[in-house]
mmCIF file of C-alpha atoms and ligand atoms in Angstrom:
data_model
loop_
_atom_site.group_PDB
_atom_site.id
_atom_site.type_symbol
_atom_site.label_atom_id
_atom_site.label_comp_id
_atom_site.label_asym_id
_atom_site.label_seq_id
_atom_site.Cartn_x
_atom_site.Cartn_y
_atom_site.Cartn_z
ATOM 1 C CA MET A 570 -142.147 -44.722 -71.791
ATOM 2 C CA THR A 571 -140.370 -43.019 -68.952
ATOM 3 C CA ALA A 572 -140.947 -44.239 -65.417
ATOM 4 C CA PRO A 573 -142.232 -41.541 -63.033
ATOM 5 C CA PRO A 574 -139.406 -40.084 -60.961
ATOM 6 C CA ALA A 575 -139.060 -41.209 -57.385
ATOM 7 C CA THR A 576 -139.987 -38.248 -55.238
ATOM 8 C CA ARG A 577 -137.336 -37.428 -52.610
ATOM 9 C CA VAL A 578 -138.223 -35.521 -49.433
ATOM 10 C CA LEU A 579 -135.446 -33.535 -47.728
ATOM 11 C CA SER A 580 -135.498 -31.297 -44.661
ATOM 12 C CA GLY A 581 -135.244 -27.587 -45.445
ATOM 13 C CA ALA A 582 -133.251 -27.101 -42.249
ATOM 14 C CA ASP A 583 -130.334 -28.786 -44.010
ATOM 15 C CA ASP A 584 -128.077 -26.562 -46.181
ATOM 16 C CA ALA A 585 -127.206 -29.531 -48.430
ATOM 17 C CA ALA A 586 -130.928 -29.835 -49.265
ATOM 18 C CA ILE A 587 -131.001 -26.223 -50.470
ATOM 19 C CA GLY A 588 -128.087 -26.970 -52.800
ATOM 20 C CA GLN A 589 -129.858 -30.041 -54.127
ATOM 21 C CA ALA A 590 -133.021 -28.016 -54.758
ATOM 22 C CA ALA A 591 -131.066 -25.434 -56.773
ATOM 23 C CA ARG A 592 -129.271 -28.140 -58.797
ATOM 24 C CA CYS A 593 -132.535 -29.943 -59.448
ATOM 25 C CA LEU A 594 -134.179 -26.736 -60.707
ATOM 26 C CA ALA A 595 -131.157 -25.980 -62.925
ATOM 27 C CA ALA A 596 -131.483 -29.467 -64.451
ATOM 28 C CA GLY A 597 -135.121 -28.823 -65.405
ATOM 29 C CA GLY A 598 -136.568 -30.603 -62.337
ATOM 30 C CA LEU A 599 -139.661 -29.891 -60.255
ATOM 31 C CA VAL A 600 -139.096 -28.949 -56.619
ATOM 32 C CA ALA A 601 -141.854 -28.340 -54.074
ATOM 33 C CA PHE A 602 -140.868 -25.959 -51.291
ATOM 34 C CA PRO A 603 -142.540 -24.007 -48.474
ATOM 35 C CA THR A 604 -143.408 -20.321 -48.741
ATOM 36 C CA GLU A 605 -145.046 -18.366 -45.919
ATOM 37 C CA THR A 606 -148.439 -18.845 -47.657
ATOM 38 C CA VAL A 607 -148.651 -22.406 -48.989
ATOM 39 C CA TYR A 608 -146.183 -24.899 -50.535
ATOM 40 C CA GLY A 609 -145.236 -24.025 -54.127
ATOM 41 C CA LEU A 610 -144.207 -26.375 -56.913
ATOM 42 C CA GLY A 611 -141.159 -24.681 -58.419
ATOM 43 C CA ALA A 612 -139.558 -24.797 -61.858
ATOM 44 C CA ASP A 613 -136.921 -22.670 -63.595
ATOM 45 C CA ALA A 614 -138.958 -19.711 -64.895
ATOM 46 C CA GLY A 615 -136.849 -19.574 -68.048
ATOM 47 C CA ASP A 616 -137.206 -23.266 -68.925
ATOM 48 C CA GLY A 617 -140.311 -23.916 -71.060
ATOM 49 C CA ARG A 618 -139.871 -27.713 -70.923
ATOM 50 C CA ALA A 619 -139.685 -27.749 -67.129
ATOM 51 C CA ILE A 620 -142.799 -25.574 -67.031
ATOM 52 C CA ALA A 621 -144.627 -27.938 -69.366
ATOM 53 C CA ARG A 622 -143.750 -30.808 -66.985
ATOM 54 C CA LEU A 623 -145.041 -28.685 -64.140
ATOM 55 C CA TYR A 624 -148.449 -28.215 -65.793
ATOM 56 C CA GLU A 625 -148.552 -31.924 -66.464
ATOM 57 C CA ALA A 626 -147.668 -32.826 -62.873
ATOM 58 C CA LYS A 627 -150.429 -30.596 -61.544
ATOM 59 C CA GLY A 628 -152.951 -31.554 -64.220
ATOM 60 C CA ARG A 629 -153.451 -27.770 -64.600
ATOM 61 C CA PRO A 630 -155.158 -26.215 -67.609
ATOM 62 C CA ALA A 631 -152.443 -24.644 -69.755
ATOM 63 C CA PHE A 632 -154.210 -21.294 -69.975
ATOM 64 C CA ASN A 633 -153.610 -20.738 -66.263
ATOM 65 C CA PRO A 634 -150.500 -18.527 -65.778
ATOM 66 C CA LEU A 635 -147.951 -18.895 -62.959
ATOM 67 C CA ILE A 636 -146.434 -16.571 -60.362
ATOM 68 C CA ALA A 637 -142.730 -15.814 -60.821
ATOM 69 C CA HIS A 638 -141.025 -15.871 -57.413
ATOM 70 C CA VAL A 639 -138.014 -13.612 -56.873
ATOM 71 C CA ALA A 640 -135.797 -12.676 -53.922
ATOM 72 C CA ASP A 641 -136.763 -8.988 -53.862
ATOM 73 C CA ALA A 642 -138.150 -6.004 -55.771
ATOM 74 C CA ALA A 643 -134.853 -5.423 -57.581
ATOM 75 C CA ALA A 644 -135.039 -8.918 -59.089
ATOM 76 C CA ALA A 645 -138.734 -8.359 -59.973
ATOM 77 C CA ARG A 646 -137.819 -5.234 -61.967
ATOM 78 C CA ALA A 647 -135.996 -7.421 -64.500
ATOM 79 C CA LEU A 648 -139.326 -9.151 -65.211
ATOM 80 C CA ALA A 649 -141.996 -6.469 -64.942
ATOM 81 C CA ARG A 650 -142.676 -2.731 -65.138
ATOM 82 C CA PHE A 651 -143.610 -1.043 -61.850
ATOM 83 C CA ASP A 652 -145.761 2.099 -61.682
ATOM 84 C CA GLY A 653 -145.843 4.232 -58.515
ATOM 85 C CA ASP A 654 -148.520 2.104 -56.817
ATOM 86 C CA ALA A 655 -146.696 -1.135 -57.539
ATOM 87 C CA ALA A 656 -143.425 0.304 -56.240
ATOM 88 C CA ARG A 657 -145.128 1.423 -53.027
ATOM 89 C CA LEU A 658 -146.791 -1.973 -52.480
ATOM 90 C CA ALA A 659 -143.554 -3.870 -53.107
ATOM 91 C CA GLU A 660 -141.660 -1.587 -50.733
ATOM 92 C CA THR A 661 -144.308 -1.924 -48.030
ATOM 93 C CA PHE A 662 -145.142 -5.630 -48.211
ATOM 94 C CA TRP A 663 -142.208 -7.549 -49.799
ATOM 95 C CA PRO A 664 -141.054 -10.031 -48.913
ATOM 96 C CA GLY A 665 -144.574 -11.165 -48.062
ATOM 97 C CA PRO A 666 -147.923 -12.678 -49.098
ATOM 98 C CA LEU A 667 -148.660 -10.202 -51.914
ATOM 99 C CA THR A 668 -148.497 -10.960 -55.656
ATOM 100 C CA LEU A 669 -148.427 -8.091 -58.143
ATOM 101 C CA VAL A 670 -149.718 -8.471 -61.716
ATOM 102 C CA LEU A 671 -147.784 -6.015 -63.831
ATOM 103 C CA PRO A 672 -146.910 -5.326 -67.500
ATOM 104 C CA LYS A 673 -144.214 -7.743 -68.628
ATOM 105 C CA ALA A 674 -140.799 -6.114 -69.133
ATOM 106 C CA GLY A 675 -139.563 -5.950 -72.738
ATOM 107 C CA ASN A 676 -136.755 -8.472 -72.296
ATOM 108 C CA CYS A 677 -138.463 -10.553 -69.641
ATOM 109 C CA PRO A 678 -136.620 -13.889 -69.352
ATOM 110 C CA VAL A 679 -139.666 -15.821 -68.123
ATOM 111 C CA ALA A 680 -140.860 -18.475 -70.622
ATOM 112 C CA GLU A 681 -144.006 -17.574 -72.559
ATOM 113 C CA LEU A 682 -145.712 -20.770 -71.381
ATOM 114 C CA ALA A 683 -145.486 -19.592 -67.757
ATOM 115 C CA THR A 684 -147.436 -16.430 -68.503
ATOM 116 C CA ALA A 685 -149.890 -18.305 -70.773
ATOM 117 C CA GLY A 686 -149.262 -15.842 -73.585
ATOM 118 C CA LEU A 687 -150.384 -12.782 -71.571
ATOM 119 C CA ASP A 688 -148.523 -9.472 -71.796
ATOM 120 C CA THR A 689 -148.740 -9.239 -67.996
ATOM 121 C CA ILE A 690 -146.832 -11.204 -65.372
ATOM 122 C CA ALA A 691 -147.507 -12.096 -61.742
ATOM 123 C CA VAL A 692 -144.497 -11.564 -59.450
ATOM 124 C CA ARG A 693 -143.918 -12.158 -55.753
ATOM 125 C CA ALA A 694 -141.049 -12.085 -53.220
ATOM 126 C CA PRO A 695 -141.909 -14.773 -50.647
ATOM 127 C CA ASN A 696 -141.102 -14.298 -46.959
ATOM 128 C CA HIS A 697 -139.970 -17.763 -45.894
ATOM 129 C CA PRO A 698 -136.383 -18.667 -45.022
ATOM 130 C CA VAL A 699 -136.432 -21.869 -47.103
ATOM 131 C CA ALA A 700 -137.944 -20.151 -50.159
ATOM 132 C CA GLN A 701 -135.439 -17.289 -49.827
ATOM 133 C CA LYS A 702 -132.473 -19.693 -49.515
ATOM 134 C CA ILE A 703 -133.585 -21.629 -52.606
ATOM 135 C CA LEU A 704 -134.012 -18.398 -54.594
ATOM 136 C CA ALA A 705 -130.569 -17.210 -53.485
ATOM 137 C CA ALA A 706 -128.901 -20.540 -54.329
ATOM 138 C CA PHE A 707 -130.653 -20.806 -57.720
ATOM 139 C CA GLY A 708 -130.033 -17.148 -58.555
ATOM 140 C CA LYS A 709 -132.914 -16.831 -61.064
ATOM 141 C CA PRO A 710 -136.714 -16.484 -60.880
ATOM 142 C CA ILE A 711 -138.712 -19.619 -59.973
ATOM 143 C CA VAL A 712 -142.276 -20.068 -61.207
ATOM 144 C CA ALA A 713 -144.389 -21.851 -58.609
ATOM 145 C CA PRO A 714 -148.094 -22.536 -58.452
ATOM 146 C CA SER A 715 -149.439 -24.058 -55.252
ATOM 147 C CA ALA A 716 -148.084 -27.626 -55.003
ATOM 148 C CA ASN A 717 -151.410 -29.473 -55.252
ATOM 149 C CA ARG A 718 -153.065 -31.437 -58.039
ATOM 150 C CA SER A 719 -155.356 -29.094 -59.981
ATOM 151 C CA GLY A 720 -158.749 -28.872 -58.305
ATOM 152 C CA ARG A 721 -157.459 -29.909 -54.835
ATOM 153 C CA VAL A 722 -156.893 -27.539 -51.941
ATOM 154 C CA SER A 723 -153.510 -25.867 -51.549
ATOM 155 C CA PRO A 724 -150.938 -27.773 -49.430
ATOM 156 C CA THR A 725 -149.763 -26.312 -46.159
ATOM 157 C CA THR A 726 -147.465 -29.209 -45.188
ATOM 158 C CA ALA A 727 -144.974 -31.417 -47.026
ATOM 159 C CA ALA A 728 -147.259 -34.393 -46.319
ATOM 160 C CA HIS A 729 -150.064 -32.687 -48.273
ATOM 161 C CA VAL A 730 -147.681 -32.208 -51.207
ATOM 162 C CA LEU A 731 -146.624 -35.850 -51.080
ATOM 163 C CA ALA A 732 -150.270 -36.992 -50.969
ATOM 164 C CA ASP A 733 -151.035 -35.108 -54.204
ATOM 165 C CA LEU A 734 -147.768 -35.244 -56.143
ATOM 166 C CA ARG A 735 -145.803 -38.373 -55.122
ATOM 167 C CA GLY A 736 -144.119 -39.781 -58.215
ATOM 168 C CA ARG A 737 -144.943 -36.631 -60.203
ATOM 169 C CA VAL A 738 -142.251 -34.292 -58.861
ATOM 170 C CA ASP A 739 -138.541 -34.770 -58.218
ATOM 171 C CA LEU A 740 -138.003 -33.253 -54.798
ATOM 172 C CA ILE A 741 -139.962 -31.928 -51.841
ATOM 173 C CA ILE A 742 -138.206 -29.645 -49.362
ATOM 174 C CA ASP A 743 -139.926 -30.023 -45.998
ATOM 175 C CA GLY A 744 -139.950 -26.785 -44.027
ATOM 176 C CA GLY A 745 -142.819 -27.602 -41.675
ATOM 177 C CA ALA A 746 -146.328 -26.157 -41.780
ATOM 178 C CA THR A 747 -146.623 -22.864 -43.688
ATOM 179 C CA PRO A 748 -147.404 -20.002 -41.260
ATOM 180 C CA VAL A 749 -150.028 -18.052 -43.236
ATOM 181 C CA GLY A 750 -151.893 -21.022 -44.676
ATOM 182 C CA LEU A 751 -153.696 -19.079 -47.448
ATOM 183 C CA GLU A 752 -152.367 -18.150 -50.848
ATOM 184 C CA SER A 753 -151.014 -14.653 -51.500
ATOM 185 C CA THR A 754 -153.333 -11.730 -52.163
ATOM 186 C CA ILE A 755 -153.147 -10.801 -55.892
ATOM 187 C CA VAL A 756 -153.332 -7.148 -56.921
ATOM 188 C CA ALA A 757 -153.080 -5.958 -60.525
ATOM 189 C CA CYS A 758 -151.301 -2.625 -61.049
ATOM 190 C CA LEU A 759 -152.224 -2.020 -64.687
ATOM 191 C CA GLY A 760 -154.001 1.265 -64.020
ATOM 192 C CA ALA A 761 -156.117 1.702 -60.894
ATOM 193 C CA PRO A 762 -154.904 -1.086 -58.512
ATOM 194 C CA MET A 763 -157.395 -3.962 -58.561
ATOM 195 C CA LEU A 764 -157.888 -6.888 -56.181
ATOM 196 C CA LEU A 765 -157.827 -10.096 -58.292
ATOM 197 C CA ARG A 766 -157.706 -12.646 -55.443
ATOM 198 C CA PRO A 767 -158.139 -12.081 -51.698
ATOM 199 C CA GLY A 768 -155.418 -13.892 -49.752
ATOM 200 C CA GLY A 769 -152.977 -13.831 -46.898
ATOM 201 C CA LEU A 770 -152.544 -10.058 -46.860
ATOM 202 C CA PRO A 771 -155.799 -8.363 -45.900
ATOM 203 C CA ARG A 772 -157.280 -5.852 -48.325
ATOM 204 C CA GLN A 773 -157.393 -3.176 -45.631
ATOM 205 C CA ALA A 774 -153.600 -3.211 -45.170
ATOM 206 C CA ILE A 775 -153.130 -2.735 -48.919
ATOM 207 C CA GLU A 776 -155.652 0.088 -49.064
ATOM 208 C CA ARG A 777 -153.916 1.812 -46.145
ATOM 209 C CA ALA A 778 -150.582 1.671 -47.950
ATOM 210 C CA LEU A 779 -152.120 2.997 -51.182
ATOM 211 C CA GLY A 780 -154.210 5.634 -49.454
ATOM 212 C CA ARG A 781 -157.284 4.587 -51.460
ATOM 213 C CA ALA A 782 -159.653 1.711 -52.078
ATOM 214 C CA LEU A 783 -158.754 -1.189 -54.364
ATOM 215 C CA ALA A 784 -160.930 -1.650 -57.437
ATOM 216 C CA GLN A 785 -162.850 -4.931 -57.338
ATOM 217 C CA ALA A 786 -162.293 -7.454 -60.144
ATOM 218 C CA PRO A 787 -165.507 -8.396 -61.932
ATOM 219 C CA HIS A 788 -166.694 -11.675 -60.417
ATOM 220 C CA HIS A 789 -166.574 -14.653 -62.765
ATOM 221 C CA GLY A 790 -168.670 -17.347 -61.146
ATOM 222 C CA GLU A 791 -168.467 -19.577 -64.203
ATOM 223 C CA ALA A 792 -165.145 -18.749 -65.761
ATOM 224 C CA SER A 793 -164.319 -20.668 -68.914
ATOM 225 C CA ALA A 794 -161.453 -20.758 -71.325
ATOM 226 C CA ASP A 795 -163.195 -18.477 -73.846
ATOM 227 C CA ASN A 796 -164.265 -15.845 -71.311
ATOM 228 C CA ALA A 797 -160.851 -15.025 -69.921
ATOM 229 C CA PRO A 798 -161.246 -13.762 -66.363
ATOM 230 C CA PRO A 799 -158.761 -11.221 -64.986
ATOM 231 C CA ALA A 800 -157.192 -13.910 -62.786
ATOM 232 C CA PRO A 801 -157.545 -16.898 -65.134
ATOM 233 C CA GLY A 802 -156.917 -19.383 -62.319
ATOM 234 C CA MET A 803 -159.947 -18.308 -60.328
ATOM 235 C CA LEU A 804 -162.156 -21.043 -61.771
ATOM 236 C CA ALA A 805 -165.210 -21.442 -59.600
ATOM 237 C CA SER A 806 -164.430 -24.982 -58.476
ATOM 238 C CA HIS A 807 -160.659 -24.558 -58.125
ATOM 239 C CA TYR A 808 -160.542 -25.442 -54.442
ATOM 240 C CA ALA A 809 -163.039 -28.332 -54.357
ATOM 241 C CA PRO A 810 -162.571 -31.230 -51.960
ATOM 242 C CA ARG A 811 -164.402 -34.423 -52.997
ATOM 243 C CA THR A 812 -167.080 -34.176 -50.280
ATOM 244 C CA PRO A 813 -169.803 -31.543 -50.921
ATOM 245 C CA LEU A 814 -169.763 -28.472 -48.703
ATOM 246 C CA ARG A 815 -172.733 -26.697 -47.105
ATOM 247 C CA LEU A 816 -171.828 -23.161 -45.992
ATOM 248 C CA ASN A 817 -173.081 -20.893 -43.190
ATOM 249 C CA VAL A 818 -174.917 -23.716 -41.451
ATOM 250 C CA THR A 819 -177.015 -23.087 -38.359
ATOM 251 C CA ARG A 820 -177.581 -26.810 -37.687
ATOM 252 C CA VAL A 821 -175.612 -29.979 -38.450
ATOM 253 C CA ALA A 822 -177.602 -32.721 -40.243
ATOM 254 C CA PRO A 823 -177.125 -36.448 -39.490
ATOM 255 C CA GLY A 824 -174.188 -37.957 -41.400
ATOM 256 C CA GLU A 825 -172.401 -34.621 -41.779
ATOM 257 C CA VAL A 826 -169.000 -33.629 -40.455
ATOM 258 C CA LEU A 827 -168.541 -30.084 -39.134
ATOM 259 C CA LEU A 828 -165.964 -27.413 -39.903
ATOM 260 C CA ALA A 829 -166.520 -25.126 -36.941
ATOM 261 C CA PHE A 830 -165.399 -21.594 -36.157
ATOM 262 C CA GLY A 831 -165.319 -19.960 -32.728
ATOM 263 C CA PRO A 832 -166.273 -21.056 -29.221
ATOM 264 C CA ASN A 833 -170.045 -21.543 -29.717
ATOM 265 C CA LEU A 834 -170.851 -24.574 -31.839
ATOM 266 C CA VAL A 835 -174.053 -24.825 -33.885
ATOM 267 C CA ALA A 836 -176.973 -27.078 -33.022
ATOM 268 C CA GLY A 837 -176.336 -30.745 -33.736
ATOM 269 C CA ALA A 838 -172.547 -30.409 -33.429
ATOM 270 C CA ASP A 839 -172.551 -33.115 -30.754
ATOM 271 C CA LYS A 840 -174.056 -35.541 -33.314
ATOM 272 C CA ALA A 841 -171.545 -34.705 -36.097
ATOM 273 C CA ALA A 842 -169.452 -37.649 -37.235
ATOM 274 C CA ARG A 843 -166.366 -35.439 -36.791
ATOM 275 C CA VAL A 844 -165.759 -31.815 -35.735
ATOM 276 C CA LEU A 845 -162.675 -29.756 -36.585
ATOM 277 C CA ASN A 846 -162.560 -26.131 -35.403
ATOM 278 C CA LEU A 847 -160.745 -23.547 -37.591
ATOM 279 C CA SER A 848 -160.168 -21.480 -34.440
ATOM 280 C CA PRO A 849 -161.847 -22.260 -31.118
ATOM 281 C CA HIS A 850 -161.043 -18.684 -30.038
ATOM 282 C CA GLY A 851 -162.507 -17.148 -33.211
ATOM 283 C CA ASP A 852 -159.115 -15.880 -34.418
ATOM 284 C CA LEU A 853 -159.111 -15.379 -38.233
ATOM 285 C CA VAL A 854 -155.336 -15.675 -38.578
ATOM 286 C CA GLU A 855 -155.412 -19.090 -36.843
ATOM 287 C CA ALA A 856 -158.435 -20.025 -38.993
ATOM 288 C CA ALA A 857 -156.605 -19.214 -42.219
ATOM 289 C CA ALA A 858 -153.629 -21.317 -41.174
ATOM 290 C CA ASN A 859 -155.905 -24.312 -40.467
ATOM 291 C CA LEU A 860 -158.317 -23.948 -43.409
ATOM 292 C CA PHE A 861 -156.817 -26.227 -46.039
ATOM 293 C CA SER A 862 -155.559 -28.938 -43.710
ATOM 294 C CA HIS A 863 -158.945 -29.126 -41.906
ATOM 295 C CA LEU A 864 -160.733 -29.332 -45.265
ATOM 296 C CA ARG A 865 -158.428 -32.161 -46.295
ATOM 297 C CA SER A 866 -158.919 -34.038 -43.028
ATOM 298 C CA LEU A 867 -162.720 -33.726 -43.176
ATOM 299 C CA ASP A 868 -162.655 -34.809 -46.828
ATOM 300 C CA THR A 869 -161.181 -38.162 -45.744
ATOM 301 C CA ALA A 870 -164.093 -38.889 -43.368
ATOM 302 C CA ALA A 871 -166.351 -40.243 -46.162
ATOM 303 C CA ALA A 872 -169.234 -38.071 -44.834
ATOM 304 C CA SER A 873 -172.271 -37.093 -46.941
ATOM 305 C CA CYS A 874 -171.382 -33.430 -46.501
ATOM 306 C CA ILE A 875 -169.008 -31.027 -44.784
ATOM 307 C CA ALA A 876 -171.155 -28.515 -42.880
ATOM 308 C CA VAL A 877 -169.330 -25.197 -42.418
ATOM 309 C CA MET A 878 -170.178 -22.649 -39.731
ATOM 310 C CA PRO A 879 -170.264 -18.947 -40.717
ATOM 311 C CA VAL A 880 -166.911 -17.159 -40.711
ATOM 312 C CA PRO A 881 -166.893 -13.362 -40.316
ATOM 313 C CA GLN A 882 -166.024 -11.414 -43.464
ATOM 314 C CA SER A 883 -163.539 -8.986 -41.796
ATOM 315 C CA GLY A 884 -159.744 -9.084 -42.342
ATOM 316 C CA LEU A 885 -158.565 -12.539 -43.514
ATOM 317 C CA GLY A 886 -162.214 -13.662 -43.352
ATOM 318 C CA GLU A 887 -162.715 -12.283 -46.888
ATOM 319 C CA ALA A 888 -160.123 -14.712 -48.278
ATOM 320 C CA ILE A 889 -161.332 -17.609 -46.103
ATOM 321 C CA ASN A 890 -164.926 -17.161 -47.323
ATOM 322 C CA ASP A 891 -163.701 -16.836 -50.909
ATOM 323 C CA ARG A 892 -161.908 -20.211 -50.654
ATOM 324 C CA LEU A 893 -164.893 -21.856 -48.939
ATOM 325 C CA GLN A 894 -167.246 -20.620 -51.686
ATOM 326 C CA ARG A 895 -164.884 -22.027 -54.330
ATOM 327 C CA ALA A 896 -164.687 -25.314 -52.468
ATOM 328 C CA ALA A 897 -168.502 -25.436 -52.378
ATOM 329 C CA ALA A 898 -168.924 -24.612 -56.106
ATOM 330 C CA ARG A 899 -169.105 -27.985 -57.782
ATOM 331 C CA GLY A 900 -170.029 -29.301 -61.187
HETATM 332 O O1 TXA B 897 -149.321 -17.855 -52.217
HETATM 333 C C1 TXA B 897 -149.261 -18.065 -53.437
HETATM 334 O O2 TXA B 897 -149.569 -17.215 -54.266
HETATM 335 C C2 TXA B 897 -148.767 -19.451 -53.866
HETATM 336 C C3 TXA B 897 -147.303 -19.584 -53.444
HETATM 337 C C4 TXA B 897 -146.697 -20.857 -53.921
HETATM 338 O O3 TXA B 897 -146.595 -18.460 -53.881
HETATM 339 N N1 TXA B 897 -148.915 -19.604 -55.261
HETATM 340 C C5 TXA B 897 -150.141 -19.740 -55.866
HETATM 341 O O4 TXA B 897 -150.047 -19.935 -57.234
HETATM 342 O O5 TXA B 897 -151.185 -19.688 -55.267
HETATM 343 P P1 TXA B 897 -151.274 -20.453 -58.097
HETATM 344 O O6 TXA B 897 -150.701 -20.744 -59.422
HETATM 345 O O7 TXA B 897 -151.933 -21.589 -57.401
HETATM 346 O O8 TXA B 897 -152.221 -19.199 -58.188
HETATM 347 C C6 TXA B 897 -151.767 -18.068 -58.899
HETATM 348 C C7 TXA B 897 -152.926 -17.296 -59.450
HETATM 349 C C8 TXA B 897 -153.709 -18.079 -60.471
HETATM 350 O O9 TXA B 897 -155.084 -17.913 -60.192
HETATM 351 C C9 TXA B 897 -153.323 -17.424 -61.780
HETATM 352 O O10 TXA B 897 -154.351 -17.501 -62.738
HETATM 353 C C10 TXA B 897 -153.072 -15.996 -61.347
HETATM 354 O O11 TXA B 897 -152.391 -16.161 -60.124
HETATM 355 N N2 TXA B 897 -152.199 -15.293 -62.278
HETATM 356 C C11 TXA B 897 -150.932 -15.590 -62.617
HETATM 357 N N3 TXA B 897 -150.474 -14.736 -63.552
HETATM 358 C C12 TXA B 897 -151.477 -13.881 -63.803
HETATM 359 C C13 TXA B 897 -151.621 -12.746 -64.666
HETATM 360 N N4 TXA B 897 -150.642 -12.337 -65.487
HETATM 361 N N5 TXA B 897 -152.815 -12.094 -64.654
HETATM 362 C C14 TXA B 897 -153.802 -12.480 -63.824
HETATM 363 N N6 TXA B 897 -153.727 -13.533 -63.016
HETATM 364 C C15 TXA B 897 -152.577 -14.208 -62.987
HETATM 365 MG MG1 MG B 898 -153.285 -22.909 -56.719
#
């Protein structure tokens, strides 16, 4: 029996912490660090044992593949084959909140376990100074799912990571709250570019860069291991808090807490046990940044239900509504 490691938390503002993160990764350790989207739980992409520990720490189903994080497009080309669309998207949006699913390169050094046996690989160059410094110091790709226990919402602060993964990971680099607050948008370039997961980069920006519409991935409401969805991690209940959610409410019921949006609250809001507003001004960028931490806070209120006001579907609203629907899909 091995005792669980003590989880250290270091400030990402400190250069010595970056060196420790790189050494820990090189030794097969698990390091949580901030990206501009959410905190990731990193492991050496070439180290199958470290990746196995990572799946174990998250309690993640092993068929769910990971994103390989790299410093830039040049580093990504050692892992994956880029067609013209992929090259254009990487040039336009990297570093940034866009993940590309591409054919795996012939001599791709990423461990098979990280790609769950697929012949494609997800790659991303994150735009966060701490993530970039760790990638530079480590000098190799880092696989990193969101740094939450499987089935919990993605962490946007080091405190969220600690709440989920204390004693299960070696090191947490604290770089403050993540600015985007939603996971990256995932686009497959395996033919006509296809949106696999809405996220921090709005679809419209991607379509403008491509000069055409993205194909829509078939929706798998009840994904299961034997009906492999295009983005295997998009299980319907992936983002579930423990408290049930009721979406698009027009009235708050007794005993409910309220996740509000915009300046005009719904009827019964004054009776809600607790109210958190995603954006009192109705700003979708602010709402995205607050989404997961507000869900976590309301989940701790021991309410019968989290009532959620409607959020517009435009821009980042598509990704926010996607996450809310997943959080509401239970059982
Ligand atoms: O913003 C983000 O993307 C964060 C930060 C840490 O980079 N990472 C993140 O990773 O959200 P994760 O593992 O929580 O979600 C990655 C998604 C999963 O749904 C996974 O199934 C999908 O990417 N994915 C990975 N490789 C894939 C592939 N080859 N084909 C299709 N989907 C893939
Ligand atoms: Mg995740």
